[in-house]
């Protein structure tokens, strides 16, 4: 004997089951019409498959499942669809819903239906296939809630225990009891199918209350050799509740808000097991169910196998229903059922009982009295809740507290109402509160959506407005620009001149090096040649077939092209001649100047220097400096005297020929060499050019040094000039070397004019590093300060621009400026420290 | 140094206090940055309670502006769509006495409504589309418009601008999906009305009594 646990709480109302078990299950004659609601289950209503006036066969699918949590409905008998419309359905609200009305033709003509083949057993099918069959057989839980069975039978967790609910704890109802007594074999087969679908749980239990010994005895022989266990436990309401039955049979509790599947348990009603067996074994969909018709207002109390959709009036008419004796007509049991207001409503898949209660059975309940806090409800509650607390909170609509007290764990069994000495309709409060909370939650979702949509719309409108404003602004600016442009063209020559100047400056900037210019000219020549070629060709064709006018045009075009080509060629020739001359012109001029002019110039400059030196002597306070200046002055005066003498000695009629023919020739030679070299290097790549420059410079420095030494030895007056020249040469060499470095390290950036700004910046930075490396510490610092200052200036300008434009980079620019300032002050400090 | 402090209790006290002040200042400063809250949380909370119909009956252009106004001290009884329940909720949140609804701004209507456009009469002027605060009306110029009933908040802002008066506010039909049980009437009324209170049956009481 298996251990069973006690039900928490619970009540024991009079059973009143004996009235309806005296007679076996009967079948009623066909009613005049059947009304089949599309939604008899929990979930989405089924999707209609038939139209008004269609003839349907027994078992034909009238509507198919419209989603995962949905089941179809089938024709309970053959006949014609006479109406598809809103019709009152069995629901506590008494509302109407969409129903199919079927007029039976009495032929009971089945649709072709096949179950599993006689030679096979259900094990030859895959569980998925069987589940699909169950789904299409329209099976929803027959215990009362009507949850789609296929969904319940495909849990995500591994199932260890299958529980078959045969407890039927509510008073008056005997449908499951009679089913177990009469159809035990089919039920056991159905249970085996369910167990197979669930992957063979370790335990399969049938829970039956001990007030149904006949049902127990009927099932016993069929389960004897199987893994199914029959478990009997004490009768107590509401042991038939899913969670309560699990607690009784396994001692485990389903977590709050969870499902039995969470703890590896699936619970099915015996009626469902029977329906599954019918669907799998015979291929018959769910078109009928066992319903108890009982109550003292009916003369006959018994169970019927009723077709789904049979009107209640039809059932009652066959049981001697006395309307005058009936206080209330209840669908379901006396504890959890609801009062029917309309007798015309149909029996649906979840209708397990029609209770026509007499006035003695269901007297008008006395008015509710105040709660006396007796606590009997808390003792009776099978879900271990605090019904009186819930009652207070429900009265004050305190939804937060209600939820905190686990209102949603209430199974609405009515045990608390049953035991309440003040006759307070507690469950009605809970049901209403649950509804309110659900409604509010839905409204909250809706209002959140509305808020989101409203805010989105606001954002969208703002954006549109901004876009419009930006467009307007742009248009305004464009208009203003056009205005100023036209005004400037008309009467502002000054400005025009400025514009010309700037344009010229730009052009000068853009002026390319001789090499580039030449390349451009070459390209131009090639283009001109090809153009000439094409126009000549065209002229040919036109001569053959064109008109005179066309010929003339073509001829003109050819002339034009020729002229252009000539232009380009002459330009190239010009460039070749002029290349390199500009620098040498000055030298030639100086060399060819007359000696008189030279001497006069010398005298003038000497006089000027003397004047300056005298002034300096007067200004100076320092004795040593004065002495030095005086000596310098004396030298200058001597020079002046020399020059004046030489000028006097020069014969007046000396022709203005160069002083020294030899020197001039040498210089001219040098110029010729330089030009030749320039011509030679023009075609070389930049790197090569630079290298040559470096080599040449080195040679020149050598020479200059030698000359300097010589001059020093001879105490020549040119020592200073030579030294300055040497320094200049050294600087040039340094520059050239750096350029060469950059070219060799970053060849692409210098060779291609497409080199992007970033890489050229890198090149510059590298050049700077090289430069810095050759500098002294102090120079470096000075250099840093200078560069930082210029950078700071640039950054400030940029920042001002950004601020004017309200750019998004303003912040970053501002921080950059600040950083630069900090660095500048640091560098300046360092420099100051360096200077004693 | 330590001895100096020990010998002068005044300095010791000062050092201790300054030290504490520095420590707490640092902690508070850190917290002020770390746990910074954007915006006014009370406005958010008030906005949560408002019904979000965006109808503007309160005199503000939407629910959030009204929430802002309430946070700045405006009256809480200007929201007819929310009704007394919203006023009560706001009163609880703000810790004030719940006033009754200000009739100046409209009357509470128990029946929820949605806008419905009689499509044959619609001339496609798009005026209602521009008026809808939640973009619940579909349509284009010179095309028939229609209301997305599930998104309509029933604010009736679209009724006024319609030049041909083809918009009706119709009550939302109650379906099975949103039906709920009613609260049982109070006991005094039950006695007066001589009606039984409970749909919950517990019929066997009669037997038990018998």
mmCIF file of C-alpha atoms in Angstrom, chain A residues 13-14 16 89 91-93 95-97 171-172 296 328 330 333-335 337-339 357 360-368 394 397 414 417-418 420 423 425 427-429 431-433 435-436 439 443-444 446-447 449-451 453-457 460-461, chain B residues 44 47-54 61-65 112 114 129-137 148-153 174-187 190-191 194-208:
data_model
loop_
_atom_site.group_PDB
_atom_site.id
_atom_site.type_symbol
_atom_site.label_atom_id
_atom_site.label_comp_id
_atom_site.label_asym_id
_atom_site.label_seq_id
_atom_site.Cartn_x
_atom_site.Cartn_y
_atom_site.Cartn_z
ATOM 1 C CA UNK A 13 -19.611 18.564 2.659
ATOM 2 C CA UNK A 14 -22.386 15.993 2.228
ATOM 3 C CA UNK A 16 -24.918 13.551 -2.488
ATOM 4 C CA UNK A 89 -22.552 29.995 -23.940
ATOM 5 C CA UNK A 91 -19.938 31.025 -18.856
ATOM 6 C CA UNK A 92 -20.448 32.729 -15.509
ATOM 7 C CA UNK A 93 -20.859 36.032 -17.336
ATOM 8 C CA UNK A 95 -22.378 36.328 -22.363
ATOM 9 C CA UNK A 96 -22.719 35.228 -25.931
ATOM 10 C CA UNK A 97 -19.946 33.969 -28.150
ATOM 11 C CA UNK A 171 -20.520 16.783 -4.217
ATOM 12 C CA UNK A 172 -23.228 15.508 -6.611
ATOM 13 C CA UNK A 296 -34.007 17.133 -6.643
ATOM 14 C CA UNK A 328 -31.027 27.387 -9.166
ATOM 15 C CA UNK A 330 -25.997 25.076 -11.759
ATOM 16 C CA UNK A 333 -20.717 21.220 -8.803
ATOM 17 C CA UNK A 334 -22.260 23.083 -5.908
ATOM 18 C CA UNK A 335 -18.882 24.365 -4.724
ATOM 19 C CA UNK A 337 -20.044 25.675 -10.440
ATOM 20 C CA UNK A 338 -21.925 28.716 -11.652
ATOM 21 C CA UNK A 339 -25.579 29.507 -11.948
ATOM 22 C CA UNK A 357 -31.022 22.167 -7.216
ATOM 23 C CA UNK A 360 -34.177 22.628 0.001
ATOM 24 C CA UNK A 361 -30.840 21.859 -1.576
ATOM 25 C CA UNK A 362 -29.953 25.456 -2.444
ATOM 26 C CA UNK A 363 -31.864 27.811 -0.223
ATOM 27 C CA UNK A 364 -31.320 31.532 -0.547
ATOM 28 C CA UNK A 365 -28.199 32.127 1.472
ATOM 29 C CA UNK A 366 -28.622 34.394 4.463
ATOM 30 C CA UNK A 367 -27.114 37.878 4.209
ATOM 31 C CA UNK A 368 -23.447 38.200 4.978
ATOM 32 C CA UNK A 394 -10.173 42.870 -1.319
ATOM 33 C CA UNK A 397 -9.044 47.208 -3.140
ATOM 34 C CA UNK A 414 -15.046 27.717 -1.971
ATOM 35 C CA UNK A 417 -17.064 30.388 2.007
ATOM 36 C CA UNK A 418 -18.452 27.029 3.026
ATOM 37 C CA UNK A 420 -17.680 30.928 7.129
ATOM 38 C CA UNK A 423 -21.881 33.651 5.388
ATOM 39 C CA UNK A 425 -19.128 35.153 -0.015
ATOM 40 C CA UNK A 427 -14.535 33.497 -3.042
ATOM 41 C CA UNK A 428 -16.530 36.089 -4.902
ATOM 42 C CA UNK A 429 -14.346 38.776 -3.396
ATOM 43 C CA UNK A 431 -12.535 36.334 -7.996
ATOM 44 C CA UNK A 432 -13.489 39.989 -8.360
ATOM 45 C CA UNK A 433 -10.122 41.126 -6.998
ATOM 46 C CA UNK A 435 -10.237 40.251 -12.210
ATOM 47 C CA UNK A 436 -9.484 43.801 -11.114
ATOM 48 C CA UNK A 439 -7.579 44.277 -15.753
ATOM 49 C CA UNK A 443 -4.509 48.658 -18.678
ATOM 50 C CA UNK A 444 -1.001 49.303 -17.477
ATOM 51 C CA UNK A 446 -1.942 49.578 -22.704
ATOM 52 C CA UNK A 447 -1.093 52.869 -21.054
ATOM 53 C CA UNK A 449 2.116 51.509 -24.975
ATOM 54 C CA UNK A 450 0.177 54.742 -25.306
ATOM 55 C CA UNK A 451 2.929 56.597 -23.491
ATOM 56 C CA UNK A 453 3.616 56.007 -28.806
ATOM 57 C CA UNK A 454 2.963 59.519 -27.532
ATOM 58 C CA UNK A 455 6.593 60.090 -26.714
ATOM 59 C CA UNK A 456 7.671 58.660 -30.026
ATOM 60 C CA UNK A 457 5.287 60.984 -31.807
ATOM 61 C CA UNK A 460 9.267 62.569 -34.320
ATOM 62 C CA UNK A 461 7.523 65.931 -34.533
ATOM 63 C CA UNK B 44 8.155 59.556 -13.279
ATOM 64 C CA UNK B 47 3.335 59.774 -14.823
ATOM 65 C CA UNK B 48 3.088 56.042 -14.108
ATOM 66 C CA UNK B 49 -0.231 56.601 -12.331
ATOM 67 C CA UNK B 50 -1.806 58.801 -14.981
ATOM 68 C CA UNK B 51 -3.929 56.963 -17.561
ATOM 69 C CA UNK B 52 -1.825 58.030 -20.577
ATOM 70 C CA UNK B 53 -4.798 58.965 -22.694
ATOM 71 C CA UNK B 54 -2.842 62.127 -23.626
ATOM 72 C CA UNK B 61 -0.333 68.881 -23.571
ATOM 73 C CA UNK B 62 -0.204 65.281 -22.434
ATOM 74 C CA UNK B 63 0.143 63.179 -19.323
ATOM 75 C CA UNK B 64 3.793 63.795 -18.666
ATOM 76 C CA UNK B 65 3.497 67.583 -18.686
ATOM 77 C CA UNK B 112 -14.302 53.213 -22.011
ATOM 78 C CA UNK B 114 -12.719 54.342 -28.741
ATOM 79 C CA UNK B 129 -4.404 62.102 -37.902
ATOM 80 C CA UNK B 130 -2.618 65.275 -36.890
ATOM 81 C CA UNK B 131 -4.736 65.565 -33.776
ATOM 82 C CA UNK B 132 -4.171 62.003 -32.554
ATOM 83 C CA UNK B 133 -1.589 62.016 -29.780
ATOM 84 C CA UNK B 134 -0.743 58.332 -30.081
ATOM 85 C CA UNK B 135 -0.671 57.856 -33.873
ATOM 86 C CA UNK B 136 -3.688 55.573 -33.706
ATOM 87 C CA UNK B 137 -5.301 56.802 -36.930
ATOM 88 C CA UNK B 148 -6.528 51.369 -34.883
ATOM 89 C CA UNK B 149 -8.930 50.484 -32.094
ATOM 90 C CA UNK B 150 -6.360 48.664 -29.982
ATOM 91 C CA UNK B 151 -4.132 51.753 -29.864
ATOM 92 C CA UNK B 152 -6.872 54.338 -29.353
ATOM 93 C CA UNK B 153 -6.894 55.809 -25.859
ATOM 94 C CA UNK B 174 -16.895 43.984 -23.471
ATOM 95 C CA UNK B 175 -15.846 40.546 -24.563
ATOM 96 C CA UNK B 176 -15.433 37.257 -22.760
ATOM 97 C CA UNK B 177 -11.713 37.833 -22.519
ATOM 98 C CA UNK B 178 -12.057 40.937 -20.366
ATOM 99 C CA UNK B 179 -15.054 39.909 -18.334
ATOM 100 C CA UNK B 180 -14.484 39.760 -14.591
ATOM 101 C CA UNK B 181 -16.575 38.866 -11.615
ATOM 102 C CA UNK B 182 -18.133 41.776 -9.778
ATOM 103 C CA UNK B 183 -17.474 42.506 -6.144
ATOM 104 C CA UNK B 184 -20.349 41.324 -4.009
ATOM 105 C CA UNK B 185 -22.509 44.217 -2.854
ATOM 106 C CA UNK B 186 -22.145 45.290 0.764
ATOM 107 C CA UNK B 187 -24.252 43.383 3.257
ATOM 108 C CA UNK B 190 -28.104 42.774 0.126
ATOM 109 C CA UNK B 191 -30.597 42.909 2.922
ATOM 110 C CA UNK B 194 -33.463 40.900 -0.701
ATOM 111 C CA UNK B 195 -31.021 39.264 -3.039
ATOM 112 C CA UNK B 196 -28.609 36.478 -2.467
ATOM 113 C CA UNK B 197 -25.038 37.612 -2.394
ATOM 114 C CA UNK B 198 -23.009 34.833 -3.746
ATOM 115 C CA UNK B 199 -22.451 33.218 -7.041
ATOM 116 C CA UNK B 200 -20.322 30.882 -5.031
ATOM 117 C CA UNK B 201 -22.808 28.324 -4.157
ATOM 118 C CA UNK B 202 -21.962 26.226 -1.182
ATOM 119 C CA UNK B 203 -25.433 24.793 -1.574
ATOM 120 C CA UNK B 204 -24.874 22.070 0.883
ATOM 121 C CA UNK B 205 -25.192 24.550 3.653
ATOM 122 C CA UNK B 206 -28.917 23.895 3.510
ATOM 123 C CA UNK B 207 -28.340 20.200 4.022
ATOM 124 C CA UNK B 208 -25.912 20.896 6.794
#
